[in-house]
Coordinates of C-alpha atoms in Angstrom, one line a residue:
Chain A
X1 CA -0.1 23.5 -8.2
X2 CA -1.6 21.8 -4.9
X3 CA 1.5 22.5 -3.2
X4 CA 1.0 26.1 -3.5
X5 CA -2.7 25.8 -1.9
X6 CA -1.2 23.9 0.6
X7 CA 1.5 26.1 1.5
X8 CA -1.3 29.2 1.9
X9 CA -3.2 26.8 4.1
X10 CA -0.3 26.5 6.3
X11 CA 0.4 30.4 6.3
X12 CA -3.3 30.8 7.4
X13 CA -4.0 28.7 9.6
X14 CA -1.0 26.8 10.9
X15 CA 0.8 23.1 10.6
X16 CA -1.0 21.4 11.9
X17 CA -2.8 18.6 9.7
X18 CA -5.8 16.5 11.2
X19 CA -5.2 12.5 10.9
X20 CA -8.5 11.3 10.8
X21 CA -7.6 7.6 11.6
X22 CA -11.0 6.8 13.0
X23 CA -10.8 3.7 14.6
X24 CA -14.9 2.5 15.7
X25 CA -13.4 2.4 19.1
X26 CA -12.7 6.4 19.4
X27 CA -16.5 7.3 18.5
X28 CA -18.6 8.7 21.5
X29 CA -21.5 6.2 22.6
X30 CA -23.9 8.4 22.5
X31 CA -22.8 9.2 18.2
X32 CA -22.8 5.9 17.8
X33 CA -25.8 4.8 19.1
X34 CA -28.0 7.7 16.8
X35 CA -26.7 5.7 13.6
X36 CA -27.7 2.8 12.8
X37 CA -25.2 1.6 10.8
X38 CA -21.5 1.9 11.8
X39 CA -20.6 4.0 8.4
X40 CA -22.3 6.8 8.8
X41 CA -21.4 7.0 12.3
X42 CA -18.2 7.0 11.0
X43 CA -18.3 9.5 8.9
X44 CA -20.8 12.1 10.8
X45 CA -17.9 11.9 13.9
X46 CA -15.2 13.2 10.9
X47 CA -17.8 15.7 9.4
X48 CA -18.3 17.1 12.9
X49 CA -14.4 16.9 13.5
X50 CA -14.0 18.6 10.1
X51 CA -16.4 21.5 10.7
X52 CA -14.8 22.3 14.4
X53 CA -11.5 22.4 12.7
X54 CA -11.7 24.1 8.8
X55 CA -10.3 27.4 10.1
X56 CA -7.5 26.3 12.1
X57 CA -6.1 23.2 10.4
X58 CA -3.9 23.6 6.8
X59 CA -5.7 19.5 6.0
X60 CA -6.9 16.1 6.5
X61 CA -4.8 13.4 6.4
X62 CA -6.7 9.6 6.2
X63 CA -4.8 6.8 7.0
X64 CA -7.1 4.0 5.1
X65 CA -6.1 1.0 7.0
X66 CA -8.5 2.4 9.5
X67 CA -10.9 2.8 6.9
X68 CA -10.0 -1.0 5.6
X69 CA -10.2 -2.7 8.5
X70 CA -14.0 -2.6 8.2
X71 CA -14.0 -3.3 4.8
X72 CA -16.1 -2.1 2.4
X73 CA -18.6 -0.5 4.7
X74 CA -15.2 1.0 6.0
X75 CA -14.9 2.4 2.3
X76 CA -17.8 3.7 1.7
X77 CA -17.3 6.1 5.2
X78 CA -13.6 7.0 3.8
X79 CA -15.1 8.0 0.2
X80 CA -18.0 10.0 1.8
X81 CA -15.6 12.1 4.3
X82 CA -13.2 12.6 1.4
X83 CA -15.9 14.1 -0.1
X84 CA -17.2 16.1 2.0
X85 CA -13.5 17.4 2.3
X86 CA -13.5 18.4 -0.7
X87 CA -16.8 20.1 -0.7
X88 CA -15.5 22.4 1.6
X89 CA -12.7 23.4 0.0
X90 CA -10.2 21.8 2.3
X91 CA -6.5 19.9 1.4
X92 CA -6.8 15.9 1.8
X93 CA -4.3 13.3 2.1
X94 CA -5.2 10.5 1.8
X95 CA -2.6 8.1 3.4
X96 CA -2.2 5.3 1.4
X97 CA 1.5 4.5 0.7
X98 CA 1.6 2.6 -2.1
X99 CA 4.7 1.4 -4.4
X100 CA 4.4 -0.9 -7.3
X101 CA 5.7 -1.1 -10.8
X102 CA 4.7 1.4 -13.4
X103 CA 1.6 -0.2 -14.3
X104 CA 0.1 -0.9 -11.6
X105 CA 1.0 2.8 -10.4
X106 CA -1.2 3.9 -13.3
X107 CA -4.5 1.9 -11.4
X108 CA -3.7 3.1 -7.6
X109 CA -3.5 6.8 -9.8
X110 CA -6.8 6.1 -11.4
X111 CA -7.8 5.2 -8.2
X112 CA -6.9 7.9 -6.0
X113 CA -7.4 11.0 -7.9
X114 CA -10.1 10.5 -10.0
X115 CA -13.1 8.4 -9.2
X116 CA -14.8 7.4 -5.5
X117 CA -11.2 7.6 -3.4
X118 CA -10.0 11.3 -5.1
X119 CA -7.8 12.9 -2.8
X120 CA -5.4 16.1 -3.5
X121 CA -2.6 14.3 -2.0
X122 CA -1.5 10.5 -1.6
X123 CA 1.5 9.4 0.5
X124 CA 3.7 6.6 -1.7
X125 CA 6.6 4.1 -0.6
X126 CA 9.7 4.2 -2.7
X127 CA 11.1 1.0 -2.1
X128 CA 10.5 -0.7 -6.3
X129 CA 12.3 2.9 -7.1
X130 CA 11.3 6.1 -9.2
X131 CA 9.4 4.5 -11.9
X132 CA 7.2 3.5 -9.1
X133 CA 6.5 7.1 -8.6
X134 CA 6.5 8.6 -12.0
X135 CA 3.0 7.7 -13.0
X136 CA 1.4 9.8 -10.7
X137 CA 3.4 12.6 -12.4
X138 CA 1.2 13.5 -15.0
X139 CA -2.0 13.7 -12.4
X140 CA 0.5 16.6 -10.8
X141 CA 0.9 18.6 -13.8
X142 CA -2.6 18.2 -15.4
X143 CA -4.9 17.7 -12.4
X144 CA -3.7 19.7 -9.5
X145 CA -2.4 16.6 -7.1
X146 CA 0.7 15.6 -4.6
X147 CA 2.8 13.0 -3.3
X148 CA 4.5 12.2 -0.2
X149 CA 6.9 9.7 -0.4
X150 CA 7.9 7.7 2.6
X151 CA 11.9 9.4 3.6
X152 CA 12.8 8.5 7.0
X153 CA 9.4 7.4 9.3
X154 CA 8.8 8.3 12.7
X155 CA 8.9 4.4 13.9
X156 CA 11.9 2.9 15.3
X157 CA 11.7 0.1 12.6
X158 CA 12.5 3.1 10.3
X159 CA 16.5 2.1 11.1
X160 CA 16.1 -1.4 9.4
X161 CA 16.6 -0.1 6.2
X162 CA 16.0 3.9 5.7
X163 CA 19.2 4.3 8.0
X164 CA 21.8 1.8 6.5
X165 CA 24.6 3.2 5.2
X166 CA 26.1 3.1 1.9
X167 CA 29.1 3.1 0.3
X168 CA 29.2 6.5 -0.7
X169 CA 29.2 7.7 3.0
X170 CA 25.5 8.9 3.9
X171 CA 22.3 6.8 4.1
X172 CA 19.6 5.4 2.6
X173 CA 17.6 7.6 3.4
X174 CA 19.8 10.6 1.6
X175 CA 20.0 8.7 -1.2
X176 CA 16.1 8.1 -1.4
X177 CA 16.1 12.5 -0.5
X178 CA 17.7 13.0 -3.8
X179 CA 16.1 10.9 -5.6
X180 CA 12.9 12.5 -4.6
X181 CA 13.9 15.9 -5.2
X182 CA 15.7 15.3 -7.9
X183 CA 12.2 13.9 -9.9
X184 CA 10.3 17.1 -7.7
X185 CA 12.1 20.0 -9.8
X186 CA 9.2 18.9 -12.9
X187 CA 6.4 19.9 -10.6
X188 CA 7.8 22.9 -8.5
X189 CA 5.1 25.6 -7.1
X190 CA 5.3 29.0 -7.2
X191 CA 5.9 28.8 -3.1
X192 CA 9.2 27.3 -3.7
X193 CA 8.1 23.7 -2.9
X194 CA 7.6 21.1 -5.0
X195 CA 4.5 18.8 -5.7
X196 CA 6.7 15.7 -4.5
X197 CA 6.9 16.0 -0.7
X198 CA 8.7 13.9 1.6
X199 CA 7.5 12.1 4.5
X200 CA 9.9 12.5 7.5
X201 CA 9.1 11.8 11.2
X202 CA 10.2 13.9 13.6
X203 CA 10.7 11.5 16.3
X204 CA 14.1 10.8 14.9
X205 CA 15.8 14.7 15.8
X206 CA 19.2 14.4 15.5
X207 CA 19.9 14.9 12.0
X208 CA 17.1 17.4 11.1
X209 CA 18.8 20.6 10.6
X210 CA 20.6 18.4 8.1
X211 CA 17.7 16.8 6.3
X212 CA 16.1 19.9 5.9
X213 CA 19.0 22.5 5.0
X214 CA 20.0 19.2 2.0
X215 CA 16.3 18.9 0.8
X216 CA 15.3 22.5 0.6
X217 CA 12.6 22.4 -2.3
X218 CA 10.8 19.6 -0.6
X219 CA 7.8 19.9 1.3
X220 CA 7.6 17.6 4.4
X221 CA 4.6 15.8 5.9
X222 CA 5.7 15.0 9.4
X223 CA 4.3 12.1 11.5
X224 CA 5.4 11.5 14.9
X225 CA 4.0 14.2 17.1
X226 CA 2.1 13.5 20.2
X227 CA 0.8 10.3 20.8
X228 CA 3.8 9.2 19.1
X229 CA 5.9 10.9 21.3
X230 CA 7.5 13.9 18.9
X231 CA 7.1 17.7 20.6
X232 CA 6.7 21.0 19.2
X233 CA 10.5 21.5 19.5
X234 CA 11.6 18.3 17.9
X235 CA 9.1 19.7 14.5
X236 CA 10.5 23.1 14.6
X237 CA 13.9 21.9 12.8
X238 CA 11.8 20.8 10.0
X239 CA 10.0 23.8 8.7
X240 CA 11.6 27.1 7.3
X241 CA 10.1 30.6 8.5
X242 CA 7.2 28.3 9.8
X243 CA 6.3 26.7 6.3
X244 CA 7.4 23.8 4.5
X245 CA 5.5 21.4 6.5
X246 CA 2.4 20.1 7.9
X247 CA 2.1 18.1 11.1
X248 CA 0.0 15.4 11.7
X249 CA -1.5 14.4 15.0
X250 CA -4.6 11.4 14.8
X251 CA -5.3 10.3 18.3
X252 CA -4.0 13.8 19.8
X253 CA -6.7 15.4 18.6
X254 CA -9.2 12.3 17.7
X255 CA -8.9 11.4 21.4
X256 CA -8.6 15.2 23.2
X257 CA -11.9 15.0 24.4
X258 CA -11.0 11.7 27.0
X259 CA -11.9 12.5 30.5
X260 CA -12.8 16.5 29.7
X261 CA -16.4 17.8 30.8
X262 CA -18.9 16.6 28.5
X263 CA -16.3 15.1 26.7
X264 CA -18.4 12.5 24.6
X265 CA -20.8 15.3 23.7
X266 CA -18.0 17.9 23.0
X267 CA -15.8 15.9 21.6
X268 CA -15.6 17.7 18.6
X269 CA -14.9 21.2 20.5
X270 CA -12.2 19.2 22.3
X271 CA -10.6 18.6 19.1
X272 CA -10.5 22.1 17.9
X273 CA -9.2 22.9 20.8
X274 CA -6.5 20.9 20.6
X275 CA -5.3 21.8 16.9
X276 CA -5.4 25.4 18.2
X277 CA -3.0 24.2 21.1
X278 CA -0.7 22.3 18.7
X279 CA -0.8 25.4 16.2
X280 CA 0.9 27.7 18.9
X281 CA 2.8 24.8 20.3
X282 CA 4.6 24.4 16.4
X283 CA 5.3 27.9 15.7
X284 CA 5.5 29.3 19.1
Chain B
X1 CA 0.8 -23.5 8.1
X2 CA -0.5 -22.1 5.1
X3 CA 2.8 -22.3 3.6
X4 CA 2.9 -26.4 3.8
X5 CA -0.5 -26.0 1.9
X6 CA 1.2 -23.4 -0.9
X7 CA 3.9 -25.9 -1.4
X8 CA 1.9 -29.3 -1.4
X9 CA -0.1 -27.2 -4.1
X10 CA 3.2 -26.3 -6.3
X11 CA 3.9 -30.5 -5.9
X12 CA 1.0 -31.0 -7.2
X13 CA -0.1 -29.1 -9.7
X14 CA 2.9 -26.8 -10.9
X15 CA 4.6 -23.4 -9.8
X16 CA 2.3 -20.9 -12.1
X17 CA 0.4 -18.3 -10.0
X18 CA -2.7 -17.2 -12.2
X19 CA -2.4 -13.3 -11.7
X20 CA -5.7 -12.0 -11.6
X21 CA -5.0 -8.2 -12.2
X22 CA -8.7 -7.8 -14.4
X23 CA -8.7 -4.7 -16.3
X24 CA -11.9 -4.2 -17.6
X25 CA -10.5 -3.8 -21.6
X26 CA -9.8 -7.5 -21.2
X27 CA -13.2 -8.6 -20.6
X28 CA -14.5 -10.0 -23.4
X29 CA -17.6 -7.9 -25.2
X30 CA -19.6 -10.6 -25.4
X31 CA -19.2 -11.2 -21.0
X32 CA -19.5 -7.7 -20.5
X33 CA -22.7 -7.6 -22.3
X34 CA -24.1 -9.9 -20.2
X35 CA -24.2 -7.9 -17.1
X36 CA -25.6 -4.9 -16.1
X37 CA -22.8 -3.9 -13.2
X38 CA -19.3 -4.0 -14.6
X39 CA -18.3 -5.3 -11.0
X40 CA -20.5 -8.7 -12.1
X41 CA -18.9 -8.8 -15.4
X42 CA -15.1 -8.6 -13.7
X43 CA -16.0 -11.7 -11.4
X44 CA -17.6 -13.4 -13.7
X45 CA -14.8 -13.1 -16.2
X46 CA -12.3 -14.5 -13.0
X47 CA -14.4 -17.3 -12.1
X48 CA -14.4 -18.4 -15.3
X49 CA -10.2 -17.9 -15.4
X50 CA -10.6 -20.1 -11.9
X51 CA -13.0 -22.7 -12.9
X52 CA -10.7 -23.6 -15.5
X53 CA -7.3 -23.2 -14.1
X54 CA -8.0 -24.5 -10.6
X55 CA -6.6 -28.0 -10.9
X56 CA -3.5 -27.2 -12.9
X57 CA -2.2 -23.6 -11.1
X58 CA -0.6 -23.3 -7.5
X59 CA -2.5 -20.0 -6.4
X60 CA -4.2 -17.1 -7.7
X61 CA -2.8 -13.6 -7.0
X62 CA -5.0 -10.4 -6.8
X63 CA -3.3 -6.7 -7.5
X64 CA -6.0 -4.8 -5.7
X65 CA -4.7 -1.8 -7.7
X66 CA -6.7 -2.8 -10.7
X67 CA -9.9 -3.4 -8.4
X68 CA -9.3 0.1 -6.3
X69 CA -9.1 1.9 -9.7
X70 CA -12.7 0.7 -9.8
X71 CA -14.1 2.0 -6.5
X72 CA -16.1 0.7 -4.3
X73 CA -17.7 -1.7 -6.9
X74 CA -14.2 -2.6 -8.4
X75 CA -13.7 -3.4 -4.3
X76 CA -17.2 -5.3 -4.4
X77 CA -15.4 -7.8 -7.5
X78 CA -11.9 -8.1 -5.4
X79 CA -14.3 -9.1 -2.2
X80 CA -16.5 -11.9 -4.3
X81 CA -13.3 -13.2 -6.4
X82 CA -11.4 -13.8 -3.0
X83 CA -14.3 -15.4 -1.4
X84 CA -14.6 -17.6 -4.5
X85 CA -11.5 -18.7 -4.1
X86 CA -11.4 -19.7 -0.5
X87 CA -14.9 -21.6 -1.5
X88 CA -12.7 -23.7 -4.0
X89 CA -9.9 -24.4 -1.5
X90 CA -7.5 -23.2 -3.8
X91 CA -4.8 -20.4 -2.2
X92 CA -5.4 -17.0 -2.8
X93 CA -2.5 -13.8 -2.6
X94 CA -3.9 -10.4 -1.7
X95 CA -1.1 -8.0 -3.3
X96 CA -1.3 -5.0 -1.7
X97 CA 2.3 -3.8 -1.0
X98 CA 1.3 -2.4 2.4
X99 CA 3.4 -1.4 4.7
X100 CA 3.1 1.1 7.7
X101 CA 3.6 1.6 11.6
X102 CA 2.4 -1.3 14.0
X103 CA -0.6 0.1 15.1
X104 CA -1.6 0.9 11.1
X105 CA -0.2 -2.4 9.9
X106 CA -2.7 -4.1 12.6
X107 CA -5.6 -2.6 10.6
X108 CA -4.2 -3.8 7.5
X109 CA -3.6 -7.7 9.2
X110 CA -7.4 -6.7 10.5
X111 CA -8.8 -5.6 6.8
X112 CA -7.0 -8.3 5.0
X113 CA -6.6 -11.9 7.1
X114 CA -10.3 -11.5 7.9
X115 CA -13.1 -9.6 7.3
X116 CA -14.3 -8.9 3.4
X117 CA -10.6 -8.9 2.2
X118 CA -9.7 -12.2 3.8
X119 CA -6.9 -13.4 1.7
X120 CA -4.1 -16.3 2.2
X121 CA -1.3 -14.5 1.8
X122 CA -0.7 -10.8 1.2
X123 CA 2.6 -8.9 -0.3
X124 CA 4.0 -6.1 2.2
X125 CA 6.7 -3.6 1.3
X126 CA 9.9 -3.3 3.9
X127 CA 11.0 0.3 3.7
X128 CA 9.7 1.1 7.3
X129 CA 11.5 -1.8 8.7
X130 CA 10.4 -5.0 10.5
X131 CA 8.2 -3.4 13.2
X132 CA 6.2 -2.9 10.1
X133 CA 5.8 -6.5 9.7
X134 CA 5.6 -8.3 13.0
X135 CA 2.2 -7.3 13.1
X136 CA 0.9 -10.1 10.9
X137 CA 2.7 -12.8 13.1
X138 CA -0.2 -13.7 15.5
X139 CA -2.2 -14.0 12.4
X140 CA 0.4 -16.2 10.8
X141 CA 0.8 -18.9 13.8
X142 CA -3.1 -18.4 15.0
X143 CA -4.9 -18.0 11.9
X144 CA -3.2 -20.2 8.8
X145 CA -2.1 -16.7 6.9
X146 CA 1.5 -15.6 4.8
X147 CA 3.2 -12.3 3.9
X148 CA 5.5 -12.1 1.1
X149 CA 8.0 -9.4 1.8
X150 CA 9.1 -7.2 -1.1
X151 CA 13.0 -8.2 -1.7
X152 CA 14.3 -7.6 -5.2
X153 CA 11.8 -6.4 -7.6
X154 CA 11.5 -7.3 -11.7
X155 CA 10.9 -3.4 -12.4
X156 CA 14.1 -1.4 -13.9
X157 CA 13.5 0.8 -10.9
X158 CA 14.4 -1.9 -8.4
X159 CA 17.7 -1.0 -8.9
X160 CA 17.2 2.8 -7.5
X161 CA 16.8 1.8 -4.0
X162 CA 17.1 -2.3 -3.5
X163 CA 20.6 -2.3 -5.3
X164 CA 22.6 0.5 -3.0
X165 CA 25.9 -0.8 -2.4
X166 CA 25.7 -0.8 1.5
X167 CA 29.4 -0.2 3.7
X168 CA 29.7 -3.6 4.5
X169 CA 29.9 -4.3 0.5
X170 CA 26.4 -5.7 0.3
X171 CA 23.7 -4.5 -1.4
X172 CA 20.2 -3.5 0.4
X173 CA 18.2 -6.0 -0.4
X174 CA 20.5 -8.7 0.9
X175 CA 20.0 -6.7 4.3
X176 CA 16.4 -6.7 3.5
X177 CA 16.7 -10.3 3.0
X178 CA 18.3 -11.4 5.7
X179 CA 16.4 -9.6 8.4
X180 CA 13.1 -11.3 6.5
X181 CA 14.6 -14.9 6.7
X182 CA 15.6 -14.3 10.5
X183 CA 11.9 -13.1 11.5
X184 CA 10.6 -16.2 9.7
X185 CA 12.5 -18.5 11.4
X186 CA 8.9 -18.3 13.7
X187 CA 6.8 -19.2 11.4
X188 CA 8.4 -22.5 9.7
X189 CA 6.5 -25.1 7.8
X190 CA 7.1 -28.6 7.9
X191 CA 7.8 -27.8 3.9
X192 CA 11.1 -26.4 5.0
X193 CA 9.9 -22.6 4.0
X194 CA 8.9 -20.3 6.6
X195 CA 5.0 -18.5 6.3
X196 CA 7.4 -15.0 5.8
X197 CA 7.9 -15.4 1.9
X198 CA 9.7 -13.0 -0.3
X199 CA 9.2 -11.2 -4.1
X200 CA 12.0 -11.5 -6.3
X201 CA 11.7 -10.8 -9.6
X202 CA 13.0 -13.0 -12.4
X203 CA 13.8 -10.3 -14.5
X204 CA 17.8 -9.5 -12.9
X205 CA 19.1 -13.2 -13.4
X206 CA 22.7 -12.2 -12.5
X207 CA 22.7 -13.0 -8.9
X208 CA 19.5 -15.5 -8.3
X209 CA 21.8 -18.9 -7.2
X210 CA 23.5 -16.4 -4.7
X211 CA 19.8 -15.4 -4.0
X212 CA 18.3 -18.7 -3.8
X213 CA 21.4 -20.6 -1.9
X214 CA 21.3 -17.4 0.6
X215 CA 18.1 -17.7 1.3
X216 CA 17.5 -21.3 1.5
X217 CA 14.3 -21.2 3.8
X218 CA 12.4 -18.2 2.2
X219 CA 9.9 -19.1 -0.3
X220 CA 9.8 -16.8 -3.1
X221 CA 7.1 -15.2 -4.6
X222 CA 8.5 -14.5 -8.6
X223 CA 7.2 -11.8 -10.8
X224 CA 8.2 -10.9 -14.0
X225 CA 7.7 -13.9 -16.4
X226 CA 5.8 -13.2 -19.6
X227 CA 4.4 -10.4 -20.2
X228 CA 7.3 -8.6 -18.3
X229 CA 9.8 -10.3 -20.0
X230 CA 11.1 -13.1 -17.8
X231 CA 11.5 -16.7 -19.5
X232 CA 11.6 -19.9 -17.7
X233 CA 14.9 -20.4 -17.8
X234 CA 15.1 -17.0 -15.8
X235 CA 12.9 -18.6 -13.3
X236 CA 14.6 -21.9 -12.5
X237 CA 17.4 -20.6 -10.6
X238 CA 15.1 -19.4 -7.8
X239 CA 13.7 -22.6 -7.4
X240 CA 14.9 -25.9 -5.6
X241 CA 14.2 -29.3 -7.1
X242 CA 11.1 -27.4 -8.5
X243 CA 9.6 -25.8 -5.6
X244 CA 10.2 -22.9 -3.1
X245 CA 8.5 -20.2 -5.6
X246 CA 5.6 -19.2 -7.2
X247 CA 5.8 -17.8 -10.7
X248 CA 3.3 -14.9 -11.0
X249 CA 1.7 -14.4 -14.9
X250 CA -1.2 -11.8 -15.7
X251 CA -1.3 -10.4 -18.8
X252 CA 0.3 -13.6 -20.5
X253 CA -3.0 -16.0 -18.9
X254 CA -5.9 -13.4 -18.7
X255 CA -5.2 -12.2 -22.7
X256 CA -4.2 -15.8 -23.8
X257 CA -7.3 -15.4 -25.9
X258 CA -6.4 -12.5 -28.3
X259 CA -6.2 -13.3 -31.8
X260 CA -7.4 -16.8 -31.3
X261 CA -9.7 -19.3 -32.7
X262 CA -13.0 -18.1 -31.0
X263 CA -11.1 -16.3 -28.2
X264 CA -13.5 -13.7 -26.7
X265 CA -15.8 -16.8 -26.3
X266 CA -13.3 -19.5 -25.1
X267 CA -10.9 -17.0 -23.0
X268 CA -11.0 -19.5 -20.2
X269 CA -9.8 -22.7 -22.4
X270 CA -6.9 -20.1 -23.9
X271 CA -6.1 -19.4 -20.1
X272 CA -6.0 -22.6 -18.9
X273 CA -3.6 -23.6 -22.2
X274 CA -1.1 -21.2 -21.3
X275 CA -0.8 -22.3 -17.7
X276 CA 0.1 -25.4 -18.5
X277 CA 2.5 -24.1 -21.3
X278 CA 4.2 -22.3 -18.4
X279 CA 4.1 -25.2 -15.6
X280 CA 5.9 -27.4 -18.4
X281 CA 8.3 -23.9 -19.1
X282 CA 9.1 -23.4 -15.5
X283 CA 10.0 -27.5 -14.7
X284 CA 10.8 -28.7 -18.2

C-alpha cells in the first residue's frame, strides 16, 4: 500500500511535504532567462527544488491550478516534474480535488494514475458523496495509489459548509470523517493508516485533539502552515508519535530564498534549508 | 452578462445543453480512421456534433474529465473544441468542479476564463465555502464569464453529504443554496438570473418546486436527463415559463447513432434528431 511508503517517508525524513505551487512569478531571473521557453523553466526550478530536498522531505505535493493557469504549456511542466518525481523514487500528490459522479470519477482515475498526469496520490472533494470516491478504489488495491479527501480546510470559508451543524449534534465535517474512514477500512496499510486520507487544515486548532483521537486510522494531509498562518504547535495535535501526517508548506519553502545572500542563485539551498527548519519545528 | 446571453439562447432555440463528454469508444471507426492523432479524431467528431446542433441547442458543456483521461493531447481536443465554439458564438460550459482556496481558485479563474481553457461558464464545487468562489467575480462583472455552483446533485450519492438534516431543520444544500443566491445578487442579468448559476439534478423530483420557488433568481444548470435516468417531466419543475435551466444530455446525443440507419456515418444527423426530441420533451 502507498500509505505504508508514505508513512516510512515520514519516519525518515520528517512531515514535512513540499507544495510545489510554482507560480512563473517565484522563478529567479537569472533561471528564467537560461530557458527559453517558460516550461522548462518551470520545471528545471522544481527539479532543482526536488534534488535539494529528496532526503529531508516525506513528498511532493502539486497544486495544478498553478500548473493550469498556463495552460497546456503549464501541463506539459506539471507532467514532466511528476515524472521526474517519480524517477527518483519520491511520494507525489498531485492536488487536484476533484468530485463528480461515478463515471466521470472513472476518467479523472484514468487520468491521474495512469497515463501523462500519474501521481501516487490525488486529493478529492466529497461534496456529490461516496460514490464520487469509490472509483478510485480499485487503483488503491491494484495499483499502489491514495486519496485525500477534502475534511475540514485550512481557509476561513471552510465554516460555510464543513462546520454546519446537524441534527444529530456534531458537524459536517464529522459526518464527512466517518464517511471517509468508514470506506478507508478496504484499503488499510500495514502502518495502521489507511489509503483514504483526510485533508484537514490546521489553521482551525481548537477541535484537533478531537478530530484526530475520532479519526484514528486516517492519515491527514495538513495545509495551513506558514504562509497560511498555521505553526508547528497548531500541527502537533494532528499527528500521533510524530506520524500520521504530512505537512505542506508551498511558498514557505518556494519563496525561503527572498532577500537571503545569493538568494536568486541559491534558491534552491534556501529551500532545503527551510524543510530542514520546518522538520525540527513539527516534531520538536 | 453572459447570463442574459444563456437565456436569450434557451428563448430561442430550447433548454438542451449538448454534453460533450467524448469518449473515444464513441467515435465512429470510420472518423477515427481518418486521422492519424486521436486528439484530431475527438474534435473532429465534436465539430461535427456542433455544426449540426448549433442552431437548435442552448450551450454545449465540456466534462474535462474525459479530455484529462487523455493527457495532454486529450487536453489539446478540449482546447480546439472550446475555441470552436467561441468561433461559432454559441455558449460553451467548462465542467470542472473546481473548487479550492482564493489564491488557488485565482489560477483556476486565470486557466479557465482566459488563456487555452477559456470557457463561458464553468461548474465549481462549494465544500470549501464561498471564499472559494468569490474569486471568479471580477471575471464575471469585467470579463462576460458564469460559475454554476454545485447544489443538489442527480448521483445517489448526493444524498451522503447535500441531504444532512442541518439543526435549524434544513438540509445542507438549502444552506448551500442560499449563500449561492445571496453572492449572486452581484452579478444579476437583466434576464432576472444572476451570472452565479447552480447544478441540480433532475433525478430527486421530490422537492424541485420548493427548489425552484426558493431559489427564484438562480439559474440552474440540470443534469441527469437521459442517459441518467431523468425524464422531462422531471425536468419541468425546475424551470419557469420554460427558462431558468439548462438540461445537460451526453450519452443520450453523442450515441443517438447506435443501431441506426447508417449511424457511424450520419452520427451528427442522429444527434441533432435527439436534441430536438428533448427541446420538444422538456417544453412540450
Amino acid at each position: 500500500m502507498i500509505i505504508d511508503k508514505l508513512y516510512e517517508q515520514v519516519e525518515s525524513k520528517g512531515n514535512s511535504c513540499v507544495g510545489l505551487d510554482t507560480d512563473i512569478s517565484y522563478i529567479p531571473k537569472g533561471l528564467m532567462s537560461l530557458h527559453a521557453n517558460f516550461e522548462d523553466a518551470i520545471f528545471e526550478y522544481n527539479r532543482r527544488i526536488i534534488d535539494a530536498t529528496l532526503d529531508v522531505t516525506s513528498c511532493y505535493k502539486l497544486q495544478i491550478a498553478y500548473y493550469e493557469a498556463y495552460g497546456i504549456k503549464g501541463l506539459m511542466a506539471y507532467k514532466k516534474t511528476l515524472e521526474y518525481i517519480k524517477s527518483k523514487g519520491a511520494v507525489s500528490i498531485g492536488d487536484i480535488k476533484r468530485g463528480d459522479i461515478s463515471k466521470t470519477a472513472e476518467m479523472y482515475a484514468k487520468a491521474h494514475f495512469e497515463g501523462d498526469f500519474e501521481t501516487d496520490f490525488i486529493t478529492l472533494s466529497p461534496y456529490m458523496g461516496m460514490d464520487s470516491i469509490e472509483p478510485y478504489i480499485p487503483y488503491m488495491k491494484e495499483k499502489n495509489k491514495g486519496v485525500f479527501v477534502l475534511l475540514r480546510t485550512s481557509n476561513p470559508g471552510a465554516k460555510d459548509i464543513q462546520y454546519i451543524q446537524t441534527q444529530s449534534g456534531d458537524r459536517v465535517y464529522d459526518q464527512v470523517g466517518e464517511m471517509i474512514a468508514s470506506m478507508g477500512k478496504q484499503v488499510m496499510g500495514e502502518c495502521g493508516y489507511s489509503s483514504i486520507g483526510a485533508v484537514v487544515g490546521c489553521t482551525h486548532a481548537e477541535e484537533g485533539e478531537k478530530i484526530r483521537s475520532k479519526f484514528s486510522d486516517t492519515f491527514f494531509l495538513i495545509p495551513g502552515y506558514g504562509a497560511q498562518g498555521g505553526k508547528g504547535d497548531d500541527v502537533k495535535v494532528y499527528l500521533r508519535d510524530g506520524n500520521g501526517g504530512v505537512v505542506n508548506s508551498s511558498r514557505g519553502i518556494l519563496l525561503a530564498y527572498k532577500g537571503k545572500e545569493d538568494g536568486e542563485r541559491r534558491f534552491d539551498e534556501y529551500a532545503r534549508e527551510e524543510v530542514i527548519r520546518m522538520n525540527k519545528d513539527l516534531r520538536g
